[in-house]
PDB file of C-alpha atoms in Angstrom:
ATOM      1  CA  UNK A   6    -223.095  19.013   8.376  1.00  0.00           C
ATOM      2  CA  UNK A   7    -220.358  21.635   8.440  1.00  0.00           C
ATOM      3  CA  UNK A   8    -216.669  21.226   7.630  1.00  0.00           C
ATOM      4  CA  UNK A   9    -214.332  23.597   9.476  1.00  0.00           C
ATOM      5  CA  UNK A  10    -210.553  23.833   9.584  1.00  0.00           C
ATOM      6  CA  UNK A  11    -209.114  23.414  13.088  1.00  0.00           C
ATOM      7  CA  UNK A  12    -205.617  24.837  13.383  1.00  0.00           C
ATOM      8  CA  UNK A  13    -203.229  24.247  16.260  1.00  0.00           C
ATOM      9  CA  UNK A  14    -200.646  26.763  17.473  1.00  0.00           C
ATOM     10  CA  UNK A  15    -197.459  26.541  19.471  1.00  0.00           C
ATOM     11  CA  UNK A  16    -198.596  28.659  22.410  1.00  0.00           C
ATOM     12  CA  UNK A  17    -199.517  31.752  20.367  1.00  0.00           C
ATOM     13  CA  UNK A  18    -203.143  31.021  19.454  1.00  0.00           C
ATOM     14  CA  UNK A  19    -204.587  34.066  21.212  1.00  0.00           C
ATOM     15  CA  UNK A  20    -202.102  36.419  19.540  1.00  0.00           C
ATOM     16  CA  UNK A  21    -202.829  34.832  16.150  1.00  0.00           C
ATOM     17  CA  UNK A  22    -206.600  35.174  16.481  1.00  0.00           C
ATOM     18  CA  UNK A  23    -206.309  38.778  17.618  1.00  0.00           C
ATOM     19  CA  UNK A  24    -204.063  39.445  14.610  1.00  0.00           C
ATOM     20  CA  UNK A  25    -206.643  37.873  12.266  1.00  0.00           C
ATOM     21  CA  UNK A  26    -209.266  40.024  13.959  1.00  0.00           C
ATOM     22  CA  UNK A  27    -207.225  43.114  13.124  1.00  0.00           C
ATOM     23  CA  UNK A  28    -206.174  42.306   9.547  1.00  0.00           C
ATOM     24  CA  UNK A  29    -208.967  40.035   8.275  1.00  0.00           C
ATOM     25  CA  UNK A  30    -211.928  41.345  10.227  1.00  0.00           C
ATOM     26  CA  UNK A  31    -212.258  38.006  12.042  1.00  0.00           C
ATOM     27  CA  UNK A  32    -214.772  37.907  14.855  1.00  0.00           C
ATOM     28  CA  UNK A  33    -213.711  35.960  17.944  1.00  0.00           C
ATOM     29  CA  UNK A  34    -216.804  33.981  18.929  1.00  0.00           C
ATOM     30  CA  UNK A  35    -215.283  31.929  21.766  1.00  0.00           C
ATOM     31  CA  UNK A  36    -211.913  31.563  23.458  1.00  0.00           C
ATOM     32  CA  UNK A  37    -211.429  29.165  26.378  1.00  0.00           C
ATOM     33  CA  UNK A  38    -208.075  28.982  28.195  1.00  0.00           C
ATOM     34  CA  UNK A  39    -206.796  25.688  29.591  1.00  0.00           C
ATOM     35  CA  UNK A  40    -207.008  27.222  33.080  1.00  0.00           C
ATOM     36  CA  UNK A  41    -210.815  27.166  32.893  1.00  0.00           C
ATOM     37  CA  UNK A  42    -210.833  23.377  32.500  1.00  0.00           C
ATOM     38  CA  UNK A  43    -211.453  20.935  35.338  1.00  0.00           C
ATOM     39  CA  UNK A  44    -208.680  20.492  37.951  1.00  0.00           C
ATOM     40  CA  UNK A  45    -208.012  16.917  36.833  1.00  0.00           C
ATOM     41  CA  UNK A  46    -206.639  18.247  33.512  1.00  0.00           C
ATOM     42  CA  UNK A  47    -203.257  18.736  35.239  1.00  0.00           C
ATOM     43  CA  UNK A  48    -202.184  21.784  33.231  1.00  0.00           C
ATOM     44  CA  UNK A  49    -198.778  23.282  34.067  1.00  0.00           C
ATOM     45  CA  UNK A  50    -199.100  26.749  35.652  1.00  0.00           C
ATOM     46  CA  UNK A  51    -197.411  28.461  32.677  1.00  0.00           C
ATOM     47  CA  UNK A  52    -200.053  26.956  30.365  1.00  0.00           C
ATOM     48  CA  UNK A  53    -203.165  28.112  32.219  1.00  0.00           C
ATOM     49  CA  UNK A  54    -203.654  31.121  29.910  1.00  0.00           C
ATOM     50  CA  UNK A  55    -202.984  29.205  26.685  1.00  0.00           C
ATOM     51  CA  UNK A  56    -206.030  28.527  24.529  1.00  0.00           C
ATOM     52  CA  UNK A  57    -207.714  25.124  24.827  1.00  0.00           C
ATOM     53  CA  UNK A  58    -210.405  25.926  22.235  1.00  0.00           C
ATOM     54  CA  UNK A  59    -211.419  28.934  20.175  1.00  0.00           C
ATOM     55  CA  UNK A  60    -213.819  29.754  17.378  1.00  0.00           C
ATOM     56  CA  UNK A  61    -213.591  32.700  15.009  1.00  0.00           C
ATOM     57  CA  UNK A  62    -215.636  33.658  11.992  1.00  0.00           C
ATOM     58  CA  UNK A  63    -214.254  35.395   8.933  1.00  0.00           C
ATOM     59  CA  UNK A  64    -216.986  36.672   6.624  1.00  0.00           C
ATOM     60  CA  UNK A  65    -219.322  34.064   8.092  1.00  0.00           C
ATOM     61  CA  UNK A  66    -216.890  31.149   7.680  1.00  0.00           C
ATOM     62  CA  UNK A  67    -215.741  29.302  10.815  1.00  0.00           C
ATOM     63  CA  UNK A  68    -212.135  28.672  11.808  1.00  0.00           C
ATOM     64  CA  UNK A  69    -211.486  26.678  14.981  1.00  0.00           C
ATOM     65  CA  UNK A  70    -208.178  26.891  16.832  1.00  0.00           C
ATOM     66  CA  UNK A  71    -206.218  26.021  19.954  1.00  0.00           C
ATOM     67  CA  UNK A  72    -202.752  25.843  21.409  1.00  0.00           C
ATOM     68  CA  UNK A  73    -201.343  22.332  21.290  1.00  0.00           C
ATOM     69  CA  UNK A  74    -201.145  20.686  24.704  1.00  0.00           C
ATOM     70  CA  UNK A  75    -197.711  20.984  26.323  1.00  0.00           C
ATOM     71  CA  UNK A  76    -195.070  19.051  24.374  1.00  0.00           C
ATOM     72  CA  UNK A  77    -197.462  18.012  21.576  1.00  0.00           C
ATOM     73  CA  UNK A  78    -197.079  20.776  18.957  1.00  0.00           C
ATOM     74  CA  UNK A  79    -196.205  19.728  15.409  1.00  0.00           C
ATOM     75  CA  UNK A  80    -195.704  22.279  12.644  1.00  0.00           C
ATOM     76  CA  UNK A  81    -198.625  22.281  10.174  1.00  0.00           C
ATOM     77  CA  UNK A  82    -197.995  20.509   6.897  1.00  0.00           C
ATOM     78  CA  UNK A  83    -200.063  19.144   4.053  1.00  0.00           C
ATOM     79  CA  UNK A  84    -202.786  21.809   4.166  1.00  0.00           C
ATOM     80  CA  UNK A  85    -203.408  25.545   3.873  1.00  0.00           C
ATOM     81  CA  UNK A  86    -206.196  27.752   5.114  1.00  0.00           C
ATOM     82  CA  UNK A  87    -207.662  29.213   1.928  1.00  0.00           C
ATOM     83  CA  UNK A  88    -209.285  32.633   1.611  1.00  0.00           C
ATOM     84  CA  UNK A  89    -211.449  33.406  -1.413  1.00  0.00           C
ATOM     85  CA  UNK A  90    -211.658  37.187  -1.837  1.00  0.00           C
ATOM     86  CA  UNK A  91    -213.715  38.781  -4.625  1.00  0.00           C
ATOM     87  CA  UNK A  92    -211.833  42.081  -4.979  1.00  0.00           C
ATOM     88  CA  UNK A  93    -208.216  41.781  -6.225  1.00  0.00           C
ATOM     89  CA  UNK A  94    -206.987  44.804  -4.255  1.00  0.00           C
ATOM     90  CA  UNK A  95    -208.572  43.483  -1.047  1.00  0.00           C
ATOM     91  CA  UNK A  96    -207.160  40.006  -1.714  1.00  0.00           C
ATOM     92  CA  UNK A  97    -203.649  41.427  -2.126  1.00  0.00           C
ATOM     93  CA  UNK A  98    -204.007  43.557   1.030  1.00  0.00           C
ATOM     94  CA  UNK A  99    -205.083  40.487   3.034  1.00  0.00           C
ATOM     95  CA  UNK A 100    -202.266  38.428   1.563  1.00  0.00           C
ATOM     96  CA  UNK A 101    -199.674  41.049   2.506  1.00  0.00           C
ATOM     97  CA  UNK A 102    -201.072  41.247   6.046  1.00  0.00           C
ATOM     98  CA  UNK A 103    -200.938  37.462   6.461  1.00  0.00           C
ATOM     99  CA  UNK A 104    -197.415  37.301   5.006  1.00  0.00           C
ATOM    100  CA  UNK A 105    -196.104  40.090   7.278  1.00  0.00           C
ATOM    101  CA  UNK A 106    -193.505  38.586   9.592  1.00  0.00           C
ATOM    102  CA  UNK A 107    -193.941  35.180   7.946  1.00  0.00           C
ATOM    103  CA  UNK A 108    -192.707  33.535   4.759  1.00  0.00           C
ATOM    104  CA  UNK A 109    -194.027  34.041   1.234  1.00  0.00           C
ATOM    105  CA  UNK A 110    -194.034  30.717  -0.627  1.00  0.00           C
ATOM    106  CA  UNK A 111    -195.693  32.114  -3.784  1.00  0.00           C
ATOM    107  CA  UNK A 112    -195.935  35.890  -4.282  1.00  0.00           C
ATOM    108  CA  UNK A 113    -199.398  37.317  -4.884  1.00  0.00           C
ATOM    109  CA  UNK A 114    -199.935  37.777  -8.619  1.00  0.00           C
ATOM    110  CA  UNK A 115    -202.403  37.224 -11.412  1.00  0.00           C
ATOM    111  CA  UNK A 116    -202.444  33.613 -12.639  1.00  0.00           C
ATOM    112  CA  UNK A 117    -204.133  31.680 -15.417  1.00  0.00           C
ATOM    113  CA  UNK A 118    -206.822  30.606 -12.915  1.00  0.00           C
ATOM    114  CA  UNK A 119    -207.321  33.769 -10.862  1.00  0.00           C
ATOM    115  CA  UNK A 120    -207.191  37.556 -10.822  1.00  0.00           C
ATOM    116  CA  UNK A 121    -204.713  37.200  -7.957  1.00  0.00           C
ATOM    117  CA  UNK A 122    -203.289  34.313  -5.960  1.00  0.00           C
ATOM    118  CA  UNK A 123    -200.551  33.933  -3.350  1.00  0.00           C
ATOM    119  CA  UNK A 124    -199.328  31.512  -0.710  1.00  0.00           C
ATOM    120  CA  UNK A 125    -197.563  32.195   2.574  1.00  0.00           C
ATOM    121  CA  UNK A 126    -196.918  30.883   6.055  1.00  0.00           C
ATOM    122  CA  UNK A 127    -197.923  33.531   8.566  1.00  0.00           C
ATOM    123  CA  UNK A 128    -195.863  34.699  11.536  1.00  0.00           C
ATOM    124  CA  UNK A 129    -197.705  32.142  13.686  1.00  0.00           C
ATOM    125  CA  UNK A 130    -196.714  29.183  11.478  1.00  0.00           C
ATOM    126  CA  UNK A 131    -200.033  28.680   9.668  1.00  0.00           C
ATOM    127  CA  UNK A 132    -200.007  28.141   5.872  1.00  0.00           C
ATOM    128  CA  UNK A 133    -202.425  30.335   3.877  1.00  0.00           C
ATOM    129  CA  UNK A 134    -203.582  30.637   0.283  1.00  0.00           C
ATOM    130  CA  UNK A 135    -205.327  33.830  -0.806  1.00  0.00           C
ATOM    131  CA  UNK A 136    -207.249  33.638  -4.065  1.00  0.00           C
ATOM    132  CA  UNK A 137    -209.251  36.165  -6.049  1.00  0.00           C
ATOM    133  CA  UNK A 138    -211.171  33.893  -8.422  1.00  0.00           C
ATOM    134  CA  UNK A 139    -211.168  34.594 -12.162  1.00  0.00           C
ATOM    135  CA  UNK A 140    -214.359  36.081 -13.517  1.00  0.00           C
ATOM    136  CA  UNK A 141    -216.439  33.469 -15.291  1.00  0.00           C
TER     137      UNK A 141
END
């Protein structure tokens, strides 16, 4: 069994995954646009290039994603995608890249439980936590 987050975007899934590829080293494993689906899917012409399903890996971990079907997007709430990064400098760099153009909800800093931790919502509307675990 494998548990993977599946995040939904408001029409900007492809841009988000390409951004994660650039700043996190994500590897895009699969990306299927709605336009490749069967004709009976009845997709509006302006949605044909939006992403119906995608899979990326980040350091071997899987993140699934798609654009919400037309008219069905809801802003994410009640969860965050969490990155565990061993090196504090690398964790802070990744945090800053994810926060760029988005909103910082907790600045990256050392905490009682980690060598560095921060929370943000990226420019694509996805909530993230970046953690550099404390040495045990």
